[in-house]
Coordinates of C-alpha atoms in Angstrom, one line a residue:
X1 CA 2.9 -27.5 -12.6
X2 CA 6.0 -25.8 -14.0
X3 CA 8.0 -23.3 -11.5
X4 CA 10.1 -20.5 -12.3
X5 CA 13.7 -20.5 -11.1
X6 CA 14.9 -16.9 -12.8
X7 CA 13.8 -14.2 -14.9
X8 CA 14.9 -15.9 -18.4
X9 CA 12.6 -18.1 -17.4
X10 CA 10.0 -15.8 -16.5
X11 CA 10.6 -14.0 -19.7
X12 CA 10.4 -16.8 -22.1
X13 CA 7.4 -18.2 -20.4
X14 CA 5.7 -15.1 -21.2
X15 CA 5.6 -15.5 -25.1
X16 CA 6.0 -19.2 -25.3
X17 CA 2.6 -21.6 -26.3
X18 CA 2.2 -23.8 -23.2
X19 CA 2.1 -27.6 -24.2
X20 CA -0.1 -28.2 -21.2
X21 CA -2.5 -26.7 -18.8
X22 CA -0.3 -24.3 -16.4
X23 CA -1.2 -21.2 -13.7
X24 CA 0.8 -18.2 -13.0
X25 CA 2.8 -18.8 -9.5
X26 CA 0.3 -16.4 -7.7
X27 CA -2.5 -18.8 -8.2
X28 CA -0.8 -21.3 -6.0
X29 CA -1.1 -24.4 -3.1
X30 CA -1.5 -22.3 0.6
X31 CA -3.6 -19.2 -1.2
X32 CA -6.7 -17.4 0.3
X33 CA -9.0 -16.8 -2.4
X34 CA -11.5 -13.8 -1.8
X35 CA -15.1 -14.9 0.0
X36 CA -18.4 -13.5 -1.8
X37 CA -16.5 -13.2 -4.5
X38 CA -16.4 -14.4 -8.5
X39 CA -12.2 -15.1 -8.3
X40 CA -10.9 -14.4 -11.4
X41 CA -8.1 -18.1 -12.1
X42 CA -6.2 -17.5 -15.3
X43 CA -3.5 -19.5 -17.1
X44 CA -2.4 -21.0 -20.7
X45 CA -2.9 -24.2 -22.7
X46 CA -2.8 -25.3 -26.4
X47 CA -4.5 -22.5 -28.6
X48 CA -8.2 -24.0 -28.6
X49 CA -8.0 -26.3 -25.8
X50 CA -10.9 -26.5 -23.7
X51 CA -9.8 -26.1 -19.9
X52 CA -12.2 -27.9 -17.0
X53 CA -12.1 -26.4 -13.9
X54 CA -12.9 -28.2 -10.7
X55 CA -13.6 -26.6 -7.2
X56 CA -14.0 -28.8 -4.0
X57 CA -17.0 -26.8 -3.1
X58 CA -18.9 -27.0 -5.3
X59 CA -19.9 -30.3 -7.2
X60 CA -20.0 -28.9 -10.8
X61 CA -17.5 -28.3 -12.5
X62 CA -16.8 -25.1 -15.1
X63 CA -15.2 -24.9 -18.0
X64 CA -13.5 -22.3 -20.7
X65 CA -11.8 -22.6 -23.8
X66 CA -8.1 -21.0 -24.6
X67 CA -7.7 -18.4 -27.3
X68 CA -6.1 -18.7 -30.3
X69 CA -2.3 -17.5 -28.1
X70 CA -3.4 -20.2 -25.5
X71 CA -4.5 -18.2 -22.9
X72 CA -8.0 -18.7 -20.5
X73 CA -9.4 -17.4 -18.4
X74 CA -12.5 -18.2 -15.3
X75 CA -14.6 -16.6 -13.4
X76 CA -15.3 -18.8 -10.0
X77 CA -18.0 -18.1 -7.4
X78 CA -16.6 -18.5 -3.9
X79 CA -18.4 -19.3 -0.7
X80 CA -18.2 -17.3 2.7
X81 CA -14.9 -17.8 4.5
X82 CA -13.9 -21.4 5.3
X83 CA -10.9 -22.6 7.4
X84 CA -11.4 -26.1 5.7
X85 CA -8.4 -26.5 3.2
X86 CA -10.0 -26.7 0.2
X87 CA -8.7 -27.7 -3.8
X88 CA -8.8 -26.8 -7.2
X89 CA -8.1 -29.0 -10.1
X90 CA -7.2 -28.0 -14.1
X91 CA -7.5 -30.1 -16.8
X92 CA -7.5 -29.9 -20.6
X93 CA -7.8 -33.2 -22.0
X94 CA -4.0 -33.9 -21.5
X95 CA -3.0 -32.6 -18.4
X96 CA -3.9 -32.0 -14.5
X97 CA -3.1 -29.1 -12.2
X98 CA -4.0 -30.0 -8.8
X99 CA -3.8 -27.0 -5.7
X100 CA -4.4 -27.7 -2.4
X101 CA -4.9 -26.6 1.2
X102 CA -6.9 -23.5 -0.3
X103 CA -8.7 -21.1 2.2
X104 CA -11.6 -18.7 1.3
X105 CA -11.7 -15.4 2.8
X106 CA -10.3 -11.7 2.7
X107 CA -7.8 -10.8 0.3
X108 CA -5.1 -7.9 0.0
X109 CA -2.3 -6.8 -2.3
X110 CA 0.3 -4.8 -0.8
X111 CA 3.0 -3.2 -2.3
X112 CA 5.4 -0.1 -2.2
X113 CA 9.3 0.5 -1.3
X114 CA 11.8 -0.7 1.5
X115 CA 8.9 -0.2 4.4
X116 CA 6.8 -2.5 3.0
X117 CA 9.5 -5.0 1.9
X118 CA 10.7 -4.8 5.7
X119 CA 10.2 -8.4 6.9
X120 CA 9.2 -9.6 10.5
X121 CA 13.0 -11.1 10.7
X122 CA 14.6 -7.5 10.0
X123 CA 17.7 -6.1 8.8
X124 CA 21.0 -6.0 9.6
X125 CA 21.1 -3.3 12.7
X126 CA 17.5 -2.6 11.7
X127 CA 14.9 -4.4 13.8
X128 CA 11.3 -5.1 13.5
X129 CA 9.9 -4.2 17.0
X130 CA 8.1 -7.3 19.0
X131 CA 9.9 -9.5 16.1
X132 CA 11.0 -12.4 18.5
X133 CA 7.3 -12.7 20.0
X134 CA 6.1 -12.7 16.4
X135 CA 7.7 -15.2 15.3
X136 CA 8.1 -17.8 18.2
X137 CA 4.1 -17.4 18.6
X138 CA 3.7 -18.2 14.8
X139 CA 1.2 -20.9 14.4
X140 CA 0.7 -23.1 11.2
X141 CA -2.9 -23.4 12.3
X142 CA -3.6 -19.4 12.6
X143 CA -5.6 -19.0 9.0
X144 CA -3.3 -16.2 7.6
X145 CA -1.3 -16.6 4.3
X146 CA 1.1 -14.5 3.2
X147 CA 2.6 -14.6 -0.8
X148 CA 6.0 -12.9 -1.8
X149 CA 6.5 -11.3 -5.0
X150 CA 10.6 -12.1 -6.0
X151 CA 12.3 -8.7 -6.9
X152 CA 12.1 -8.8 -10.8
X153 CA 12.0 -5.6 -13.1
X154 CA 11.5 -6.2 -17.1
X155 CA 11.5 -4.4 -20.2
X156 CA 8.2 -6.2 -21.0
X157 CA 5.1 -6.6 -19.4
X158 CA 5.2 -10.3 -18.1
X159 CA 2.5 -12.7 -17.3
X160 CA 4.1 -14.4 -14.5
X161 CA 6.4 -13.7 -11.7
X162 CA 7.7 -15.6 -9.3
X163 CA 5.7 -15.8 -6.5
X164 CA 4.7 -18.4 -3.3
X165 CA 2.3 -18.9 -0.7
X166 CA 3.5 -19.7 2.8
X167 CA 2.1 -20.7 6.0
X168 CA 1.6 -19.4 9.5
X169 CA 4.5 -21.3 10.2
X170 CA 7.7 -19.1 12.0
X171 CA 9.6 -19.6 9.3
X172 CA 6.7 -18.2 6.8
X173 CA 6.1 -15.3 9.2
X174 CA 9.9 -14.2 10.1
X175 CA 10.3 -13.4 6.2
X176 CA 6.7 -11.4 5.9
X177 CA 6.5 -8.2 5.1
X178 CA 6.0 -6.9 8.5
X179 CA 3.3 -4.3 7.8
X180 CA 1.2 -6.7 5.3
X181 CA 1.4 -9.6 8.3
X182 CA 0.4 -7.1 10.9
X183 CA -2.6 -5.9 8.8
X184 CA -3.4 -9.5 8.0
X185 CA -3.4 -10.6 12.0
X186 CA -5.5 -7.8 13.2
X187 CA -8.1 -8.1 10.2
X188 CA -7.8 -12.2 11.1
X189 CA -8.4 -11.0 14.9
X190 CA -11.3 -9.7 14.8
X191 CA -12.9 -10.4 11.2
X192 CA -12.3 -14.1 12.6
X193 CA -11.5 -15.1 8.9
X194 CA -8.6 -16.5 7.2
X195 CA -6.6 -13.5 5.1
X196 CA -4.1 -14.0 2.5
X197 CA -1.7 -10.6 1.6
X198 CA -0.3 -10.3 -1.6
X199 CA 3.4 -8.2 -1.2
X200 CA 5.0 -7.2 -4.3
X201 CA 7.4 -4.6 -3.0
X202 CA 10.7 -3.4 -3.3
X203 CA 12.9 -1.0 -1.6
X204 CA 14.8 2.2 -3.2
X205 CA 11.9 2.1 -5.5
X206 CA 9.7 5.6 -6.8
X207 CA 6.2 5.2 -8.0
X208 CA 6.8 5.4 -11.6
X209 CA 8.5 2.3 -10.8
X210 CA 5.3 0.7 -10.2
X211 CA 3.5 2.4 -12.8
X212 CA 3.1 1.0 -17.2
X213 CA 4.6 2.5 -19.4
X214 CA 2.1 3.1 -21.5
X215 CA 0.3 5.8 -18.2
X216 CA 3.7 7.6 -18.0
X217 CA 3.8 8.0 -21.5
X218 CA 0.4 9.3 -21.6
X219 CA 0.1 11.1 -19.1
X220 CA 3.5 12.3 -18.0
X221 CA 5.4 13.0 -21.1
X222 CA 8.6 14.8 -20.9
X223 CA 8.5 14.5 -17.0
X224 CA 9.6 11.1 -16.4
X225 CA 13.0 9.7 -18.3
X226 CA 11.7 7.0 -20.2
X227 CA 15.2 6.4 -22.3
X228 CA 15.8 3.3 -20.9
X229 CA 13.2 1.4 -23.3
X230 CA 14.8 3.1 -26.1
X231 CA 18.3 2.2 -25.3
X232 CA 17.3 -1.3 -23.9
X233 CA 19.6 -0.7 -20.9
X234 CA 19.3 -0.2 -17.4
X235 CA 21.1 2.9 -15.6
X236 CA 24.1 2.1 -14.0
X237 CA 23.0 3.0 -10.7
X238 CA 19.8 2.0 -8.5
X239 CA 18.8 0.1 -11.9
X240 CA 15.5 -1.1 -9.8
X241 CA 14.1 1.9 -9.6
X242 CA 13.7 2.7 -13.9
X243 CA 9.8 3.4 -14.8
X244 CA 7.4 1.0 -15.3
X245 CA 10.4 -1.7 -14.7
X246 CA 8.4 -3.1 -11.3
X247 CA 5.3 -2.5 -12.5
X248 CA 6.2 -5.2 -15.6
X249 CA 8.4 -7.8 -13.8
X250 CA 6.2 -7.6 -9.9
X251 CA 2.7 -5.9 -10.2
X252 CA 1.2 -6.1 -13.5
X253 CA 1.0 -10.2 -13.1
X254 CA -0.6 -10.5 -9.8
X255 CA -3.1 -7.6 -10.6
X256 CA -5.5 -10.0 -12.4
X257 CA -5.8 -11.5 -8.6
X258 CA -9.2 -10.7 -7.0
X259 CA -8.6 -8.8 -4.3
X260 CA -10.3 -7.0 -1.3
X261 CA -8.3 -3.7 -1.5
X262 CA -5.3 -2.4 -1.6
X263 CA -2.7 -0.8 1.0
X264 CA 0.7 1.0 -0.3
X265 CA 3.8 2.1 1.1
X266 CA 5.8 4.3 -0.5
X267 CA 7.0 7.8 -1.2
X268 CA 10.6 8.4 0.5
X269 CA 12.1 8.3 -3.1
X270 CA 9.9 10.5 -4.3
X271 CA 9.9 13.2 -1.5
X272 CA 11.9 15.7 -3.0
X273 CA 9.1 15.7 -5.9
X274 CA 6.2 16.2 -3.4
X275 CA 3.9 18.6 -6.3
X276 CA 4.8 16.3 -8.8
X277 CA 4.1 12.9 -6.9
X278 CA 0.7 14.6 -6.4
X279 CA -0.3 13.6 -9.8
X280 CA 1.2 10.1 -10.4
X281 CA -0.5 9.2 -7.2
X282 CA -4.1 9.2 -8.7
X283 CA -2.6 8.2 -12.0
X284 CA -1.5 5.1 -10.3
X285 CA -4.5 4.4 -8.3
X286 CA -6.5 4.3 -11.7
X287 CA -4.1 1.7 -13.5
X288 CA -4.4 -0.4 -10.7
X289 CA -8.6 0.2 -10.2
X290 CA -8.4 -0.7 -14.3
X291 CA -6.4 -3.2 -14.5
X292 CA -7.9 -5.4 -11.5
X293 CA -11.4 -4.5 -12.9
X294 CA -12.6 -2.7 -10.2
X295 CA -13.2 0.7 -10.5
X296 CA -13.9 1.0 -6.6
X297 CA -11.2 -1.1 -5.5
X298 CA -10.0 0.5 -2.1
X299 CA -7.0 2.2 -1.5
X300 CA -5.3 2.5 1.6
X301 CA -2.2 4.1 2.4
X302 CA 0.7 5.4 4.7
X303 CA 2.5 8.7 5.4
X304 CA 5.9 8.7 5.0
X305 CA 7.6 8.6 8.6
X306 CA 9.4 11.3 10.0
X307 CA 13.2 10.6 9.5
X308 CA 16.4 13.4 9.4
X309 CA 17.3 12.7 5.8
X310 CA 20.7 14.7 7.5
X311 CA 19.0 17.7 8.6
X312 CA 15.8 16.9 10.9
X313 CA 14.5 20.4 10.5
X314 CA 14.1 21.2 6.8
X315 CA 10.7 21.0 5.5
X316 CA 10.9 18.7 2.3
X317 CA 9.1 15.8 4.6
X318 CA 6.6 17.7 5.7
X319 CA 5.8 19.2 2.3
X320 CA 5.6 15.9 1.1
X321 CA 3.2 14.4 4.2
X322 CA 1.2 17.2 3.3
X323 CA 0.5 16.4 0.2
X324 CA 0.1 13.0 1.0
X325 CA -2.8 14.3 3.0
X326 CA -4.1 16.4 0.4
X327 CA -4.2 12.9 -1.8
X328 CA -6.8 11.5 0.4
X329 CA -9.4 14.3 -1.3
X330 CA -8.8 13.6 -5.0
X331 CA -8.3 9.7 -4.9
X332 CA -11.7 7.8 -4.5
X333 CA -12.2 5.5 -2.1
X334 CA -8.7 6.3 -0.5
X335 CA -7.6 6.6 3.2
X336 CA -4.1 7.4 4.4
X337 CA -2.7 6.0 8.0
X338 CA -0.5 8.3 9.9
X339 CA 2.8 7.8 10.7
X340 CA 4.2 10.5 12.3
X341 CA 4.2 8.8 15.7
X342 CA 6.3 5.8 14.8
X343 CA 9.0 7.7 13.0
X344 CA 12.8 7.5 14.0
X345 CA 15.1 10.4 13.8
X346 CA 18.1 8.2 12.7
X347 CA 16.7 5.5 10.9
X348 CA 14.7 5.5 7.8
X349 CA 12.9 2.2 8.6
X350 CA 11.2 2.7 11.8
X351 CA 10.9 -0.8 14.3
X352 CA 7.3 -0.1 15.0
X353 CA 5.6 -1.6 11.9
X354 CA 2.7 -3.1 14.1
X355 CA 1.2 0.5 15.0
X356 CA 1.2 1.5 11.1
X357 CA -0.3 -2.0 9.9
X358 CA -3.0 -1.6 12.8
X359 CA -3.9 1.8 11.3
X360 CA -4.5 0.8 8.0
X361 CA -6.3 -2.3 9.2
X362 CA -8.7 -0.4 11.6
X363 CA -9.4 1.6 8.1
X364 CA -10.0 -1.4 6.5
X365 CA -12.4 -2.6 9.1
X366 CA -14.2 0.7 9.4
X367 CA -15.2 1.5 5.8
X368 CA -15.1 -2.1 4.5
X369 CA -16.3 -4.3 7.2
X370 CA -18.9 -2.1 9.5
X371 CA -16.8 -1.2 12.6
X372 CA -18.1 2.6 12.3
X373 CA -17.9 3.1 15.8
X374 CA -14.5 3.9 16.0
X375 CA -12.8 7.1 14.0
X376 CA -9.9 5.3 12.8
X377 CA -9.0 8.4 10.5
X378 CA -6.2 10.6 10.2
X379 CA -6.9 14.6 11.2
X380 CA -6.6 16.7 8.0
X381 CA -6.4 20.3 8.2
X382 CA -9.9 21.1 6.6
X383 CA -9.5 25.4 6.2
X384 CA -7.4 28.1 7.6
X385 CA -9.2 31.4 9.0
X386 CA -6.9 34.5 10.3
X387 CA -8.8 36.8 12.7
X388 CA -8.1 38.7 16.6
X389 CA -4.2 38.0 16.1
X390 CA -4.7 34.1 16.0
X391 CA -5.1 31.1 13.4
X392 CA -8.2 28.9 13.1
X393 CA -7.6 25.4 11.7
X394 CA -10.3 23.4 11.0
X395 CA -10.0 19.6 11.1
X396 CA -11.6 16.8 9.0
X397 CA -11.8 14.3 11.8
X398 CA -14.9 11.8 13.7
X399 CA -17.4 13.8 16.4
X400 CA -15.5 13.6 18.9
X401 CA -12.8 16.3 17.2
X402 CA -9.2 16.7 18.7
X403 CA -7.0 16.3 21.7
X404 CA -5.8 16.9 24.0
X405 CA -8.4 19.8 25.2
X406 CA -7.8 22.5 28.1
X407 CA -3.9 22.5 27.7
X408 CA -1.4 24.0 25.2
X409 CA 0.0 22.7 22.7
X410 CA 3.1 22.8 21.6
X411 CA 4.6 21.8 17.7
X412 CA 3.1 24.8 15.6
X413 CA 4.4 28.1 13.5
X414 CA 3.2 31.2 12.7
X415 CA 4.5 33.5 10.2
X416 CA 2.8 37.3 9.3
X417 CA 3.5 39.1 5.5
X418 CA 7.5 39.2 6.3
X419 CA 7.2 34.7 6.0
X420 CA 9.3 34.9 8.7
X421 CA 7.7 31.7 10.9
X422 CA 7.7 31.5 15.2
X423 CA 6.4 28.8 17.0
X424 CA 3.2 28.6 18.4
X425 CA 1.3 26.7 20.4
X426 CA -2.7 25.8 19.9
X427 CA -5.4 25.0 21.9
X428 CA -8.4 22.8 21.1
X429 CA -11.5 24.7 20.9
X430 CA -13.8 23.7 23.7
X431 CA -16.9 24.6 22.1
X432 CA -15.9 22.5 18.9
X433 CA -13.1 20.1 19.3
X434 CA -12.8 20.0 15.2
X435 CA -11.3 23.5 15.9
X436 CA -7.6 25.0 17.4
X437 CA -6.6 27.9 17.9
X438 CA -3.3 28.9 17.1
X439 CA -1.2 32.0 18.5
X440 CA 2.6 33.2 19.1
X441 CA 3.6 36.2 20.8
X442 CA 5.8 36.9 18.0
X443 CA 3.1 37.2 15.4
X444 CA 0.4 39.9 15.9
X445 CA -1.2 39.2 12.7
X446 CA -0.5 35.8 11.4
X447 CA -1.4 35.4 7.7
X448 CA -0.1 31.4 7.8
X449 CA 0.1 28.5 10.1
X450 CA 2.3 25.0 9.7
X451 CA 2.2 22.3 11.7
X452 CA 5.0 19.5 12.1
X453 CA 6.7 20.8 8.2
X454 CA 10.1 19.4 9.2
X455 CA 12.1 16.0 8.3
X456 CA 11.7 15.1 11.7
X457 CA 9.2 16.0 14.1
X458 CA 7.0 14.5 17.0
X459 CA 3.2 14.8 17.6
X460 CA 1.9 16.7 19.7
X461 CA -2.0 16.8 18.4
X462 CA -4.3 13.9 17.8
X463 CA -8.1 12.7 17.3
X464 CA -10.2 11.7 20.5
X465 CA -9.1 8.0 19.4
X466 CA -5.4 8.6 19.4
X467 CA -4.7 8.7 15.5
X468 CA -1.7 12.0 15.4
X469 CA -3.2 14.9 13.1
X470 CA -1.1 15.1 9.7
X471 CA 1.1 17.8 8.9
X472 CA -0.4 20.7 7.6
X473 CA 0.5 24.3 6.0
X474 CA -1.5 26.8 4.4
X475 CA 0.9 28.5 2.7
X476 CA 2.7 27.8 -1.0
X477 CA 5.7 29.3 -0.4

């Protein structure tokens, strides 16, 4: 099978008529493919060709025929998960692909900016917490597979990317994205199941990056600069980061890949255009429901952590995380991990990538796998009441409500009709823990409340199973 060594490569493959039987990169040896599952394979051949393809579990073989541009496609129905290596085989009359040591079970694609890109190894005066453990204890034999996207933005929508598959080996798991390999382990720890992650990230990178062109277009006209594909040139600075540039070199060929869900990572470049990310948000989550063919496809997400961006107490963070939070409502089939608990006032990649990845596994493994015992959800601010010189906040959180009860608590403002704000402290109602309380002495009549609407802050409220409560306002001004 033919590999890609650089993007002229990649570009020209994508237009050229193959001369044999070939497979994009992401369909590769070391791959998880998804269990109970019809798994979508793909590739090109002669214009007419008829392509066989063989499966070592099962003894019949399938077959489809290319179009008249060469390219097929197969649908092929996967057993439960199995931890034997198993192999696939392409032929079409002239040529054989042959992939081995293939396992079957859950399957992810991650993507987003420089947090999800973060591998276990690190960055220069940036660690990865628990990094050296990680890796020393990485074992070949562990049934977790891990395939990196290389950076690549285009002009053009390509059909292939470069892309591997490695091993549970240490050297494999020092250059994973940290987050994808700790959602991998724990879904692998307690689904007992081999997992494959998918990460096509990138950091620097805003969301339109990762959106088509032809979405923006539509549905963001005259908001998003587009002149790039009209002067065929890349801006001179942070040229990564142009629209739909990611989307075409990284995301758009690995989308075809049937996948479980999906978990995402991004926002910091877009945080100073919290109202307007509220829209390409859900604009993005459709593309990517559409385009994998699965209209339910799940959608898993982070906060952006808390960080100074040089002055730790202005609000544009918190604006932002509120919105985030707000997302979770008009996104189907969407969940969003909290991070304001592993934030770092200095740096703006936090070391604790385990306690994120964790969250949006224990997600995962709550509304896709059965483990409904456990409220793994972030607390959102449900509705605001103002009444007896105090604020009511109502919380959309598991039975059990918030914490920590019978105590003060500390992290909150209140502001009457001058929108001057005070701090304030709540207190979890004992009669219904989905309720605080919120009051400041400096506020006899509070007409808003915030919570934690800063760059930087630390929680101080969380759910009865530990997740921190989101930031929350219920003002617009």
């Amino acid at each position: 099978m033919k590999r890609l060594i650089n993007t002229a490569v990649i570009a020209a493959l994508a237009v050229m008529t193959a001369e044999a039987v070939e497979i994009p990169e992401v369909i590769g040896d070391n791959m998880v493919l998804q269990q109970h599952a019809d798994a979508r394979l793909w590739g090109w051949s002669k214009p007419g060709a008829t392509v066989e393809v063989k499966v070592s579990w099962n003894k019949d073989s399938q077959k489809t025929k290319a179009d008249s541009k060469g390219n097929w496609s197969i649908y092929i129905p996967t057993p439960g998960a199995s931890f034997e290596g198993q192999t696939i085989t392409f032929r079409d009359g002239e040529s054989t692909v042959t992939l081995r040591n293939i396992l079957i079970g859950e399957v992810w694609l991650c993507s987003g900016q420089s947090n999800m890109e973060m591998p276990i190894i690190g960055w220069p005066g940036q660690p990865v917490k628990n990094a050296t453990e990680t890796i020393i204890l990485a074992n070949s034999d562990v049934p977790i597979r891990h395939c990196y996207v290389k950076r690549t933005k285009s002009f053009e929508k390509q059909e292939r990317c470069e892309a591997i598959w490695n091993i549970n080996d240490a050297e494999g798991v020092a250059r994973a994205s940290a987050v994808a390999y700790f959602f991998a382990k724990r879904l692998n720890d307690v689904l007992k199941v081999p997992v494959g992650v998918i990460n096509a990230s990138w950091g620097g990178t805003a969301i339109e990056g990762w959106m088509s062109k032809d979405v923006l277009e539509q549905d963001f006209a005259g908001e998003i600069d587009m002149s790039a594909y009209t002067t065929r040139q890349w801006p001179k600075e942070n040229n990564h980061t142009a629209p739909a540039s990611l989307y075409n070199g990284m995301l758009h060929p690995v989308l075809p890949f049937t996948i479980r869900g999906f978990i995402w990572y991004q926002g910091e470049n877009n945080r100073d255009r919290w109202e307007q990310y509220s829209r390409l948000q859900p604009a993005f989550v459709r593309m990517l429901r559409e385009e994998n063919g699965n209209a339910d496809l799940p959608f898993y997400y982070t906060q952006i952590a808390p960080y100074s961006y040089g002055n730790p107490s202005a609000p544009e963070s918190g604006y932002f995380m509120w919105m985030q939070a707000q997302n979770q409502r008009e996104i189907p089939n969407s969940a969003m991990a909290a991070t304001i608990d592993t934030g770092e006032l200095n740096c703006i990649h936090p070391s604790d990538k385990e306690t994120t990845a964790n969250r949006l596994a224990n997600i995962a493994l709550v509304r896709d796998y059965g483990y409904n015992t456990v409220d793994a959800c972030t607390p959102i601010a449900e509705s605001f009441s103002f009444e007896d010189g105090m604020a009511k906040v109502t919380f959309s959180v598991g039975a059990n409500g918030m914490s920590p009860i019978f105590t003060d608590i500390p992290g909150f403002e209140l502001a009457g009709e001058d929108k001057v704000f005070y701090p304030a402290t709540a207190r979890v109602d004992e009669n219904d823990c989905k309720v605080i309380r919120v009051r400041s002495d400096k506020v006899s009549k509070p007409v808003a409340v915030r919570y934690a609407i800063k760059n930087y802050s630390e929680p101080t409220l969380f759910s009865c199973f530990g997740v921190p409560a989101s930031p929350f306002r219920s003002d617009n001004w």
